[in-house]
Coordinates of C-alpha atoms and ligand atoms in Angstrom, one line a residue:
M1 CA 0.0 0.0 0.0
R2 CA 1.2 3.4 -0.8
P3 CA 0.1 6.2 1.4
R4 CA -2.8 8.2 0.3
A5 CA -1.7 11.2 -1.8
K6 CA -2.3 14.4 0.2
G7 CA -5.3 16.3 -1.0
S8 CA -5.9 13.9 -3.8
R9 CA -9.5 13.4 -2.9
Q10 CA -10.3 16.6 -1.3
R11 CA -12.4 15.0 1.2
P12 CA -13.4 17.2 4.1
R13 CA -12.2 16.4 7.6
K14 CA -14.5 14.7 10.0
K15 CA -16.1 16.7 12.7
R16 CA -15.4 15.3 16.1
T17 CA -18.3 16.4 18.2
G18 CA -21.3 15.2 19.9
S19 CA -22.7 13.2 22.7
R20 CA -22.6 9.6 23.4
H21 CA -25.3 7.0 23.4
R22 CA -25.7 4.2 25.8
G23 CA -28.3 1.6 25.3
T24 CA -30.6 2.1 22.4
P25 CA -30.6 5.6 21.1
N26 CA -32.7 7.2 18.4
A27 CA -34.8 4.4 17.4
P28 CA -38.1 4.1 19.2
R29 CA -39.2 0.5 19.5
R30 CA -42.2 -0.1 17.5
P31 CA -45.0 -1.8 19.4
G32 CA -46.0 -5.3 18.4
R33 CA -43.0 -5.9 16.2
A34 CA -42.7 -9.5 15.3
R35 CA -39.9 -11.5 16.9
I36 CA -37.0 -11.6 14.6
A37 CA -37.0 -14.8 12.7
F38 CA -33.5 -16.1 11.9
S39 CA -32.1 -19.2 10.4
A40 CA -29.2 -21.0 12.0
F41 CA -27.1 -20.3 8.9
P42 CA -27.1 -16.7 7.8
E43 CA -26.5 -17.3 4.2
V44 CA -30.2 -18.2 3.8
D45 CA -32.7 -15.4 4.1
I46 CA -30.9 -12.9 6.2
V47 CA -32.7 -9.9 5.1
S48 CA -35.7 -10.9 7.0
D49 CA -38.5 -8.8 8.4
L50 CA -36.6 -5.9 9.8
A51 CA -38.2 -2.7 8.4
P52 CA -36.2 0.4 9.0
P53 CA -37.9 2.6 11.6
A54 CA -38.9 6.1 10.7
H55 CA -36.1 8.6 10.4
F56 CA -35.5 11.9 8.7
I57 CA -34.2 10.4 5.5
K58 CA -37.3 8.2 5.2
N59 CA -39.4 11.3 5.7
A60 CA -37.5 13.2 3.1
I61 CA -38.0 10.3 0.6
D62 CA -41.7 10.1 1.4
E63 CA -42.0 13.8 0.7
D64 CA -40.2 13.6 -2.5
L65 CA -42.3 10.7 -3.7
A66 CA -45.5 12.5 -2.6
A67 CA -44.5 15.6 -4.4
G68 CA -43.8 13.5 -7.6
R69 CA -40.2 14.6 -7.6
Y70 CA -39.0 11.0 -8.3
R71 CA -40.8 8.0 -9.5
Q72 CA -38.6 5.4 -7.8
V73 CA -35.9 5.4 -5.2
V74 CA -32.3 4.7 -6.4
T75 CA -29.5 4.8 -3.8
R76 CA -25.9 3.8 -4.0
F77 CA -23.2 2.5 -1.7
P78 CA -20.0 4.1 -3.0
P79 CA -16.8 2.9 -1.3
E80 CA -13.4 3.8 -2.4
P81 CA -11.4 0.5 -3.0
N82 CA -8.5 1.6 -0.8
G83 CA -9.1 -0.6 2.3
Y84 CA -11.5 -3.1 3.8
L85 CA -15.0 -2.1 4.9
H86 CA -15.5 -1.4 8.5
F87 CA -18.4 -1.3 10.9
G88 CA -19.2 2.3 9.9
H89 CA -19.7 1.2 6.4
A90 CA -22.2 -1.4 7.6
K91 CA -24.4 1.6 8.7
S92 CA -24.2 3.1 5.2
I93 CA -24.8 -0.3 3.5
V94 CA -27.8 -1.2 5.6
L95 CA -29.2 2.3 5.1
N96 CA -28.8 2.5 1.4
F97 CA -29.7 -1.1 0.5
G98 CA -32.4 -1.1 3.2
L99 CA -34.1 2.0 1.8
A100 CA -34.0 0.7 -1.8
R101 CA -35.6 -2.5 -0.6
L102 CA -38.2 -0.7 1.4
Y103 CA -39.3 1.5 -1.5
G104 CA -39.1 -1.2 -4.1
G105 CA -36.2 0.7 -5.8
R106 CA -32.6 -0.3 -6.3
C107 CA -29.2 0.3 -4.7
H108 CA -26.1 0.5 -6.8
M109 CA -22.8 -1.0 -5.8
R110 CA -20.4 1.6 -7.0
F111 CA -16.6 1.8 -6.6
D112 CA -15.6 5.4 -6.2
D113 CA -12.2 4.7 -7.7
T114 CA -11.1 8.1 -9.0
N115 CA -7.8 8.2 -7.0
P116 CA -5.2 6.3 -8.9
T117 CA -2.6 5.8 -6.2
T118 CA -4.3 3.9 -3.4
E119 CA -6.8 1.6 -5.0
S120 CA -6.6 -2.0 -6.0
M121 CA -8.6 -5.0 -7.3
D122 CA -7.9 -6.9 -4.1
Y123 CA -9.8 -4.3 -2.2
V124 CA -12.7 -4.4 -4.7
E125 CA -13.0 -8.1 -4.2
A126 CA -12.9 -7.9 -0.4
I127 CA -15.5 -5.2 -0.4
L128 CA -17.9 -7.1 -2.7
E129 CA -17.5 -10.2 -0.5
A130 CA -18.3 -8.1 2.6
V131 CA -21.4 -6.5 1.1
R132 CA -22.7 -9.9 -0.1
W133 CA -22.0 -11.4 3.3
L134 CA -24.1 -8.7 4.9
G135 CA -26.9 -10.0 2.8
Y136 CA -27.2 -7.5 0.0
D137 CA -27.4 -8.0 -3.7
W138 CA -26.8 -5.3 -6.2
G139 CA -28.0 -7.4 -9.1
E140 CA -26.6 -6.1 -12.4
H141 CA -25.9 -2.7 -10.8
L142 CA -22.2 -2.9 -10.2
Y143 CA -20.4 0.3 -11.3
F144 CA -17.0 1.8 -11.3
A145 CA -16.5 5.5 -11.3
S146 CA -13.4 5.0 -13.4
D147 CA -15.7 3.8 -16.2
Y148 CA -17.0 7.4 -16.3
F149 CA -13.7 9.2 -16.8
E150 CA -14.6 10.0 -20.4
T151 CA -18.0 11.4 -19.5
M152 CA -16.5 13.4 -16.6
Y153 CA -14.0 14.8 -19.0
R154 CA -16.7 15.8 -21.4
C155 CA -18.7 17.4 -18.6
A156 CA -15.6 19.5 -17.8
E157 CA -15.4 20.7 -21.4
A158 CA -19.1 21.6 -21.3
L159 CA -18.4 23.7 -18.2
I160 CA -15.4 25.4 -19.9
E161 CA -17.6 26.1 -22.9
R162 CA -20.1 27.9 -20.7
G163 CA -17.5 29.9 -19.0
L164 CA -18.0 27.9 -15.8
A165 CA -14.5 26.4 -15.5
Y166 CA -11.0 27.6 -16.2
V167 CA -7.4 26.4 -16.2
D168 CA -5.4 27.8 -13.4
S169 CA -1.6 27.8 -13.7
L170 CA -0.7 29.0 -10.2
P171 CA 1.4 26.6 -8.1
P172 CA -0.7 24.8 -5.4
E173 CA 0.7 26.9 -2.6
E174 CA -0.5 30.1 -4.3
I175 CA -3.9 28.7 -5.0
R176 CA -4.2 27.9 -1.3
A177 CA -3.0 31.3 -0.3
L178 CA -5.5 33.0 -2.4
R179 CA -8.3 30.9 -1.1
G180 CA -8.9 33.1 1.9
T181 CA -10.1 31.9 5.3
L182 CA -13.4 31.6 7.1
T183 CA -13.3 35.2 8.0
E184 CA -11.5 36.6 4.9
P185 CA -12.8 36.3 1.3
G186 CA -10.6 34.7 -1.3
R187 CA -8.9 36.5 -4.2
D188 CA -9.1 35.8 -7.9
S189 CA -6.3 34.0 -9.6
P190 CA -4.6 36.0 -12.4
Y191 CA -5.7 33.2 -14.7
R192 CA -9.3 33.4 -13.8
N193 CA -10.3 35.4 -16.9
R194 CA -8.6 33.3 -19.6
S195 CA -10.8 33.0 -22.7
I196 CA -12.9 30.0 -23.3
E197 CA -10.7 29.1 -26.3
E198 CA -7.5 29.3 -24.3
N199 CA -9.0 27.2 -21.5
L200 CA -10.3 24.5 -23.9
A201 CA -7.0 24.3 -25.7
L202 CA -5.0 24.1 -22.4
F203 CA -7.3 21.5 -20.9
R204 CA -7.0 19.3 -24.0
R205 CA -3.2 19.6 -23.8
M206 CA -3.4 18.7 -20.2
R207 CA -5.2 15.5 -21.2
A208 CA -2.8 14.8 -23.9
G209 CA 0.0 14.7 -21.3
E210 CA 1.9 17.8 -22.4
F211 CA 2.4 19.1 -18.9
P212 CA 4.0 17.7 -15.8
D213 CA 2.2 17.1 -12.5
G214 CA 1.1 20.3 -10.8
A215 CA 1.6 22.6 -13.9
H216 CA -2.1 23.3 -14.2
V217 CA -5.4 22.5 -12.6
L218 CA -9.0 22.9 -13.8
R219 CA -11.2 24.9 -11.5
A220 CA -14.9 25.7 -11.3
K221 CA -15.6 29.4 -11.8
I222 CA -18.0 30.2 -9.0
D223 CA -17.3 32.9 -6.4
M224 CA -14.0 33.6 -4.6
A225 CA -15.8 35.7 -2.1
S226 CA -18.4 33.0 -1.1
P227 CA -18.8 32.5 2.6
N228 CA -18.6 28.8 1.8
L229 CA -15.0 27.9 1.1
N230 CA -16.2 25.0 -1.1
L231 CA -17.6 27.4 -3.6
R232 CA -14.4 29.4 -4.0
D233 CA -13.5 28.0 -7.3
P234 CA -12.9 24.4 -6.2
I235 CA -10.4 22.2 -8.2
L236 CA -12.0 19.8 -10.6
Y237 CA -9.0 18.2 -12.2
R238 CA -5.3 17.6 -11.5
I239 CA -2.5 16.4 -13.6
R240 CA -1.1 13.1 -12.3
H241 CA 1.2 10.9 -14.3
V242 CA 0.3 7.7 -12.6
S243 CA -1.2 4.5 -13.6
H244 CA -4.7 3.5 -12.4
Y245 CA -5.6 0.0 -11.4
R246 CA -8.3 -0.2 -13.9
T247 CA -7.6 2.4 -16.6
G248 CA -3.9 1.9 -16.6
N249 CA -2.1 4.7 -18.4
A250 CA -5.1 6.0 -20.3
W251 CA -5.3 9.1 -18.2
C252 CA -2.8 11.5 -16.7
L253 CA -5.6 13.8 -15.6
Y254 CA -7.8 12.8 -12.7
P255 CA -11.0 14.3 -11.3
T256 CA -11.2 15.3 -7.7
Y257 CA -13.7 13.5 -5.5
T258 CA -15.8 16.6 -5.1
Y259 CA -16.2 16.9 -8.8
A260 CA -16.6 13.2 -9.6
H261 CA -19.1 12.2 -7.1
P262 CA -22.1 14.3 -8.2
I263 CA -21.5 13.2 -11.8
E264 CA -21.3 9.6 -10.9
D265 CA -24.7 10.0 -9.1
A266 CA -26.2 11.8 -12.1
I267 CA -25.0 9.3 -14.6
E268 CA -26.6 6.4 -12.7
G269 CA -29.9 8.2 -12.1
I270 CA -29.4 8.1 -8.3
T271 CA -32.3 9.9 -6.6
H272 CA -31.0 10.0 -3.0
S273 CA -27.3 10.4 -2.5
L274 CA -26.8 9.7 1.2
C275 CA -23.5 10.7 2.7
T276 CA -22.0 11.5 6.1
L277 CA -22.2 14.9 7.7
E278 CA -18.8 16.1 6.8
F279 CA -20.1 16.5 3.2
E280 CA -22.8 19.0 4.3
D281 CA -20.7 22.0 3.3
Q282 CA -20.1 20.4 -0.1
R283 CA -23.8 20.2 -0.9
P284 CA -24.0 23.7 -2.4
F285 CA -21.3 22.6 -4.9
Y286 CA -23.0 19.3 -5.5
E287 CA -26.1 21.2 -6.5
W288 CA -24.2 23.9 -8.4
L289 CA -22.4 21.4 -10.5
L290 CA -25.4 19.3 -11.4
E291 CA -27.6 22.4 -12.1
A292 CA -24.8 23.7 -14.5
L293 CA -24.6 20.3 -16.3
A294 CA -28.4 20.1 -16.5
E295 CA -28.5 23.6 -18.0
A296 CA -25.8 22.5 -20.5
G297 CA -28.1 19.6 -21.5
V298 CA -25.7 16.9 -20.2
F299 CA -28.0 15.5 -17.6
S300 CA -31.8 15.5 -17.5
R301 CA -33.9 16.2 -14.5
P302 CA -34.8 15.2 -11.9
L303 CA -31.3 15.5 -10.5
P304 CA -30.1 13.5 -7.5
R305 CA -30.5 14.9 -4.1
Q306 CA -27.7 14.8 -1.4
I307 CA -28.8 14.1 2.2
E308 CA -26.3 13.9 5.0
F309 CA -26.5 11.7 8.1
A310 CA -24.3 11.2 11.1
R311 CA -21.5 8.7 10.7
L312 CA -21.1 5.9 13.1
N313 CA -18.5 6.5 15.8
L314 CA -18.1 3.4 17.9
E315 CA -16.3 3.3 21.2
Y316 CA -13.2 1.1 21.8
V317 CA -12.4 0.8 18.1
V318 CA -11.2 3.1 15.3
L319 CA -13.3 3.5 12.2
S320 CA -11.0 5.2 9.8
K321 CA -9.4 3.4 6.9
R322 CA -6.1 5.2 7.5
K323 CA -5.8 4.0 11.0
L324 CA -7.0 0.5 10.1
I325 CA -4.3 0.3 7.4
Q326 CA -1.7 1.4 9.9
L327 CA -2.8 -1.3 12.4
V328 CA -2.5 -3.9 9.7
E329 CA 0.7 -2.7 8.1
E330 CA 2.5 -2.2 11.4
R331 CA 1.3 -5.6 12.5
H332 CA -0.5 -4.6 15.6
V333 CA -3.1 -7.2 14.4
A334 CA -2.7 -10.3 12.3
G335 CA -4.3 -8.9 9.1
W336 CA -7.4 -7.3 7.7
D337 CA -9.6 -10.0 9.1
D338 CA -8.1 -10.2 12.5
P339 CA -11.2 -10.8 14.7
R340 CA -10.3 -7.8 16.9
L341 CA -10.4 -5.3 14.0
P342 CA -13.7 -3.5 13.3
T343 CA -13.6 -4.5 9.7
L344 CA -16.5 -6.6 8.4
A345 CA -14.1 -9.3 7.6
G346 CA -12.8 -9.2 11.1
G347 CA -16.3 -9.2 12.6
R348 CA -17.2 -12.1 10.5
R349 CA -14.2 -14.1 11.7
R350 CA -15.0 -13.1 15.2
G351 CA -18.4 -14.7 14.8
Y352 CA -20.5 -11.6 14.4
T353 CA -23.5 -12.1 12.2
P354 CA -25.1 -10.2 9.3
E355 CA -28.4 -10.3 11.2
G356 CA -26.6 -8.9 14.3
F357 CA -25.2 -6.0 12.2
R358 CA -28.7 -5.3 10.8
L359 CA -30.2 -5.3 14.3
F360 CA -27.4 -3.0 15.5
C361 CA -28.1 -0.6 12.7
E362 CA -31.8 -0.6 13.4
R363 CA -31.2 0.1 17.1
I364 CA -28.8 3.0 16.6
G365 CA -31.0 4.5 14.0
V366 CA -30.2 7.3 11.6
S367 CA -29.9 10.9 12.7
K368 CA -28.2 14.1 12.0
A369 CA -26.6 14.5 15.3
D370 CA -23.0 13.2 15.6
G371 CA -22.6 10.9 18.6
W372 CA -20.8 8.0 20.0
I373 CA -22.2 4.5 20.3
G374 CA -21.1 2.3 23.1
Y375 CA -19.5 -0.9 22.0
E376 CA -21.9 -2.9 24.2
V377 CA -24.8 -1.8 21.9
L378 CA -23.1 -3.8 19.1
E379 CA -22.4 -6.7 21.4
Q380 CA -25.9 -6.8 22.7
A381 CA -27.2 -7.0 19.1
M382 CA -24.9 -9.9 18.4
R383 CA -26.0 -11.6 21.6
D384 CA -29.6 -11.1 20.8
H385 CA -29.3 -12.7 17.4
L386 CA -27.0 -15.5 18.5
N387 CA -29.2 -16.3 21.4
E388 CA -31.8 -17.4 18.8
A389 CA -29.5 -18.6 16.1
A390 CA -26.8 -20.5 17.9
E391 CA -27.2 -24.1 19.1
R392 CA -25.9 -24.9 22.6
R393 CA -22.9 -27.1 23.3
I394 CA -20.6 -27.7 26.2
A395 CA -17.1 -26.6 26.5
V396 CA -14.8 -26.8 29.6
L397 CA -12.5 -23.9 29.3
D398 CA -10.4 -24.3 32.5
P399 CA -10.5 -28.1 33.0
L400 CA -10.2 -29.9 36.4
E401 CA -10.6 -33.6 36.7
L402 CA -13.6 -35.0 38.6
V403 CA -13.7 -38.7 39.4
I404 CA -17.0 -40.3 40.3
D405 CA -15.6 -43.0 42.4
D406 CA -18.7 -45.2 42.6
F407 CA -19.2 -45.1 38.8
P408 CA -18.0 -48.2 37.1
E409 CA -14.7 -47.9 35.1
G410 CA -15.3 -48.3 31.4
H411 CA -19.1 -47.7 31.5
V412 CA -20.7 -45.1 29.3
E413 CA -24.1 -43.7 30.3
W414 CA -25.6 -41.6 27.5
C415 CA -27.3 -38.4 28.5
E416 CA -29.5 -36.1 26.4
A417 CA -29.2 -32.4 26.0
P418 CA -31.4 -30.0 24.0
N419 CA -29.7 -28.3 21.1
H420 CA -31.7 -25.1 21.7
P421 CA -33.7 -24.4 24.9
L422 CA -36.0 -22.0 23.0
D423 CA -36.6 -24.2 20.1
P424 CA -37.4 -27.9 20.8
E425 CA -37.6 -28.6 17.1
R426 CA -33.8 -28.4 16.9
G427 CA -33.8 -31.7 18.7
K428 CA -31.4 -33.2 21.2
R429 CA -28.0 -34.8 21.2
R430 CA -26.4 -37.5 23.3
I431 CA -23.5 -36.8 25.6
P432 CA -21.5 -39.5 27.2
F433 CA -21.2 -39.7 31.0
T434 CA -18.2 -41.6 32.3
R435 CA -16.3 -42.1 35.6
R436 CA -13.7 -39.4 34.8
L437 CA -15.1 -36.0 33.8
W438 CA -13.8 -32.6 33.1
I439 CA -15.3 -29.7 35.1
E440 CA -14.4 -26.1 35.3
R441 CA -11.8 -25.3 37.9
G442 CA -13.9 -22.4 39.0
D443 CA -16.7 -24.8 39.9
F444 CA -14.8 -26.3 42.8
M445 CA -13.7 -24.6 46.0
E446 CA -12.2 -26.6 48.9
T447 CA -13.2 -23.9 51.4
P448 CA -16.2 -22.1 49.8
V449 CA -16.8 -18.4 50.1
K450 CA -20.3 -17.2 51.1
G451 CA -22.8 -17.7 48.3
F452 CA -20.7 -20.4 46.5
H453 CA -23.2 -23.2 45.6
R454 CA -21.1 -25.5 43.5
L455 CA -18.7 -28.2 44.3
T456 CA -17.2 -28.2 47.7
P457 CA -16.7 -31.2 50.0
G458 CA -20.0 -32.4 51.4
A459 CA -22.1 -30.4 48.9
T460 CA -24.5 -31.9 46.3
V461 CA -24.8 -30.4 42.8
R462 CA -26.4 -31.5 39.6
L463 CA -24.2 -32.3 36.7
R464 CA -26.3 -30.7 34.1
Y465 CA -28.1 -33.3 31.9
G466 CA -26.5 -36.0 34.0
Y467 CA -26.5 -37.1 37.7
V468 CA -26.7 -35.4 41.0
I469 CA -23.4 -36.0 42.8
E470 CA -22.0 -35.4 46.2
C471 CA -18.5 -34.1 46.5
T472 CA -16.3 -36.2 48.8
G473 CA -12.9 -34.5 48.6
C474 CA -10.0 -33.6 46.4
D475 CA -6.3 -34.5 45.7
K476 CA -3.6 -31.9 45.6
D477 CA 0.0 -31.8 44.3
E478 CA 3.0 -30.8 46.4
S479 CA 2.3 -27.1 45.9
G480 CA -1.2 -27.5 47.3
R481 CA -2.9 -27.0 44.0
V482 CA -6.1 -29.1 43.5
V483 CA -5.5 -31.6 40.8
R484 CA -8.5 -33.9 41.1
V485 CA -11.9 -33.7 42.8
H486 CA -13.8 -36.8 44.0
A487 CA -17.5 -37.4 44.2
R488 CA -20.2 -40.2 44.4
H489 CA -23.3 -40.2 42.4
F490 CA -27.0 -40.9 43.0
P491 CA -27.9 -43.5 40.4
D492 CA -31.6 -42.6 40.3
S493 CA -31.0 -38.9 39.7
K494 CA -30.2 -39.0 36.0
S495 CA -31.9 -36.0 34.3
G496 CA -35.0 -36.9 32.4
T497 CA -35.7 -40.1 34.2
P498 CA -38.8 -40.5 36.4
G499 CA -38.4 -39.1 39.9
A500 CA -35.0 -37.4 39.1
D501 CA -36.4 -34.0 40.0
R502 CA -36.9 -35.2 43.6
Y503 CA -33.3 -34.1 44.0
K504 CA -33.1 -30.4 44.7
T505 CA -29.7 -28.8 44.4
K506 CA -28.6 -25.2 44.4
G507 CA -25.6 -25.7 42.1
N508 CA -25.6 -26.9 38.5
C509 CA -22.3 -27.6 36.7
H510 CA -21.4 -28.5 33.2
W511 CA -19.0 -31.3 32.4
L512 CA -17.5 -33.4 29.7
S513 CA -16.3 -37.0 29.7
C514 CA -12.5 -37.2 29.8
D515 CA -12.7 -40.2 27.5
H516 CA -14.7 -38.4 24.8
A517 CA -13.9 -34.7 25.0
I518 CA -11.9 -33.2 22.2
E519 CA -9.1 -30.8 22.9
A520 CA -9.6 -27.4 21.3
E521 CA -7.8 -24.1 21.0
I522 CA -9.9 -21.2 22.3
R523 CA -9.0 -17.7 21.1
H524 CA -10.3 -15.4 23.6
Y525 CA -10.7 -11.9 22.1
D526 CA -11.2 -8.8 24.0
R527 CA -11.4 -5.1 22.9
L528 CA -8.5 -4.0 20.8
F529 CA -8.3 -0.7 22.6
R530 CA -8.6 -0.1 26.3
H531 CA -9.7 3.5 25.9
P532 CA -13.3 4.2 24.6
R533 CA -12.0 7.0 22.3
P534 CA -8.5 5.9 21.3
G535 CA -6.0 8.7 20.7
T536 CA -7.9 11.4 22.5
E537 CA -6.1 11.6 25.9
P538 CA -3.3 14.1 26.1
G539 CA 0.2 12.7 25.8
P540 CA 3.3 14.0 27.7
D541 CA 3.5 17.1 25.6
G542 CA -0.2 18.0 26.0
A543 CA -1.2 17.1 22.5
P544 CA -3.4 14.0 22.0
R545 CA -1.3 10.9 22.1
S546 CA -1.3 8.3 19.3
F547 CA -4.2 6.0 19.2
L548 CA -1.6 3.2 19.2
E549 CA -0.8 4.0 22.8
D550 CA -4.3 3.0 23.7
L551 CA -4.0 -0.6 22.3
N552 CA -5.1 -3.2 24.8
P553 CA -2.1 -5.5 25.4
E554 CA -4.5 -8.3 26.5
S555 CA -6.8 -8.2 23.5
L556 CA -6.0 -11.9 22.7
R557 CA -5.4 -14.8 24.9
C558 CA -5.2 -18.4 23.6
Y559 CA -5.6 -21.5 25.7
R560 CA -6.4 -25.2 25.5
A561 CA -9.8 -26.3 26.5
F562 CA -12.2 -29.2 25.9
V563 CA -15.3 -29.4 23.8
E564 CA -17.9 -32.1 23.3
P565 CA -17.4 -34.2 20.2
D566 CA -20.5 -32.8 18.6
A567 CA -19.0 -29.3 18.7
A568 CA -15.9 -30.3 17.0
Q569 CA -17.4 -32.1 14.1
V570 CA -18.7 -29.0 12.4
P571 CA -17.7 -26.9 9.4
P572 CA -15.8 -23.6 9.9
E573 CA -17.9 -20.6 10.9
T574 CA -20.4 -22.7 12.8
R575 CA -21.5 -20.7 15.8
F576 CA -22.4 -22.1 19.2
Q577 CA -23.3 -20.9 22.6
F578 CA -20.9 -22.8 25.0
E579 CA -23.2 -23.0 28.0
R580 CA -22.4 -20.6 30.8
H581 CA -19.5 -19.1 28.8
G582 CA -20.7 -17.2 25.7
Y583 CA -20.9 -17.4 22.0
F584 CA -18.1 -18.9 20.0
V585 CA -17.5 -19.5 16.3
A586 CA -15.4 -22.2 14.7
D587 CA -12.6 -20.3 13.1
R588 CA -13.1 -19.6 9.4
Y589 CA -9.6 -20.7 8.4
D590 CA -8.0 -22.7 11.2
H591 CA -10.8 -24.9 12.5
R592 CA -10.6 -28.7 11.8
P593 CA -12.8 -31.3 13.3
E594 CA -9.7 -33.1 14.6
T595 CA -8.0 -29.9 15.9
P596 CA -10.9 -27.5 16.6
V597 CA -10.3 -23.8 17.0
F598 CA -13.0 -21.6 18.4
N599 CA -13.1 -17.8 18.7
L600 CA -14.9 -16.0 21.4
T601 CA -17.6 -13.9 19.8
V602 CA -19.1 -12.3 22.8
G603 CA -19.7 -13.4 26.4
L604 CA -23.1 -14.1 27.8
K605 CA -23.1 -10.8 29.8
D606 CA -21.6 -7.4 29.5
T607 CA -18.7 -8.1 31.9
W608 CA -16.5 -5.3 30.4
G609 CA -19.1 -2.7 31.1
K610 CA -19.4 -3.9 34.7
I611 CA -15.6 -3.8 35.2
Q612 CA -15.5 -0.3 33.7
R613 CA -18.2 0.9 36.0
Ligands
ATP701 P1 -13.0 6.4 6.2 O1 -13.9 7.5 6.8 O2 -12.9 5.2 7.1 O3 -11.7 6.8 5.7 P2 -14.3 6.6 3.7 O4 -15.4 7.6 4.0 O5 -13.1 7.2 3.1 O6 -13.9 5.9 5.0 P3 -15.5 5.3 1.6 O7 -15.1 4.0 1.1 O8 -15.4 6.5 0.8 O9 -14.7 5.4 3.0 O10 -17.0 5.2 2.2 C1 -18.0 4.6 1.5 C2 -19.3 5.1 2.1 O11 -19.4 4.7 3.4 C3 -19.5 6.6 2.0 O12 -20.7 6.9 1.5 C4 -19.3 7.0 3.4 O13 -20.0 8.2 3.7 C5 -19.8 5.8 4.2 N1 -19.1 5.7 5.5 C6 -17.8 5.7 5.8 N2 -17.5 5.7 7.1 C7 -18.7 5.7 7.7 C8 -19.1 5.7 9.1 N3 -18.3 5.7 10.1 N4 -20.5 5.7 9.3 C9 -21.4 5.7 8.3 N5 -21.1 5.7 7.0 C10 -19.8 5.7 6.7
MG702 MG1 -15.4 9.3 4.4

């Protein structure tokens, strides 16, 4: 990756303002909404019955349709292929594709690839895969802005011919100096009044490659005294002798983002061009340009309408391609799909689901007020979906041996466990009960603290789906560490057999047969950053420190654990709730039935929030 060329896209800076949301902001819950129906495997019908709640963009579209301004709704999702998609993009994808679906219109998948130096086909493919994974289909409407270079060029000639654009030959520093400030008007360039013929001739020679980089630019001729800096003759074209990943060396003249984007929208007949708030000040130029081109007869009306909404700011992560690229390139994470990264590829590998993202987007809503969303809102959406979607299995993450001394050696007693407590139709599976079992180390305490209701000498507990046992003692090694727990069982207490519920116990523990359990690697992921807004605290010199200083050194812990055989024999990306622990996913790349690898998706409860509080 080469670094992004400065100023090459002329994208405005993001505003960092606003409040912070906890819980479920913006979106009022609609009464009587149907329970979300999900299938266990997301690839089926994941765009289910979630209708976007009312918000100001929907209202604007309703008004436009009622006024007869547009006949159908056409939106677009326009990423630049210079990085992987992140969770913020999910908000834009769900909004754009969701609205198109809601109004029976269409959403275009468009690569905004006008900047030749940072883009690549690898990114294009990764982006398409992520959008598809989220559950959206652009049908035949896949577009590349680079396919419009010729049209964009002709639009520029049309502007020149109408006296609405000129070639400026000032060096970039001087153009900047004449631009003025928020309080001072700009001043005209000495080249502003070139004749149309001279401008046309120069512009054609720029295209023909007769000038080096930076010799000339093409600027719109609007108003150097405008209070809106974006209207002070913005730059439309720059000379750049570089090769583009799709057009190769066909061009040495590249449009700026500001100029290209409205034209892309108009070419495709977009009706509602939804973008983030930092483009609000650009809207007057967006409208000026399309009006001018409509007047020139290049585009017909109705023209697209730009509407801005607040970008997603999510705590404990960074949602900026530049920072994500840095994390990947400097190897702070294992790659673009590292499960700790807030990329869609990372979220997928972590076990997050498309339905969870859709639910999250529905809950955070769409508004015009910039704000921060707590990470727990995303986690709760994932939990809520996984609670319905994921089957239950058993895993012992910190194993300690339990011997049922009165259980015959070599005997296997098969017990039954439901695959899903909320959905009996998903059936049951058999789990083997044997003399030697694995239990969680944390489920035994030789000297119990108050309120501890699990294994301790003399106590009875139920081994979930198995027998009630009474703990009789433990063995220790020389250092005093417990290495084995002993118990006896009540043969008539087997779960599901008549009379078994006579036994009342306070504690309920999960277990696995030592003879059958499969050893697995567990990758325990935690937040990548330990600060909710990475890079905002002051460093030693008073300036904000680097976001890298806020990396959480304990964001990944790997350990060996045991899972039931039924959990191991699954394809990659199968998701389970390991009872009492949380939701896990079989790693997309490393999981094998004989050497299982599970990633922690999210715990059963918001423990992080509790610790923070
Ligand atoms: P970044 O801000 O991470 O550098 P970008 O804006 O350069 O990303 P694009 O590929 O141009 O990334 O974005 C594609 C679309 O996604 C744009 O319409 C943009 O407005 C939207 N988008 C990007 N980031 C967010 C976000 N955090 N929340 C909502 N929408 C976003
Ligand atoms: Mg952006």
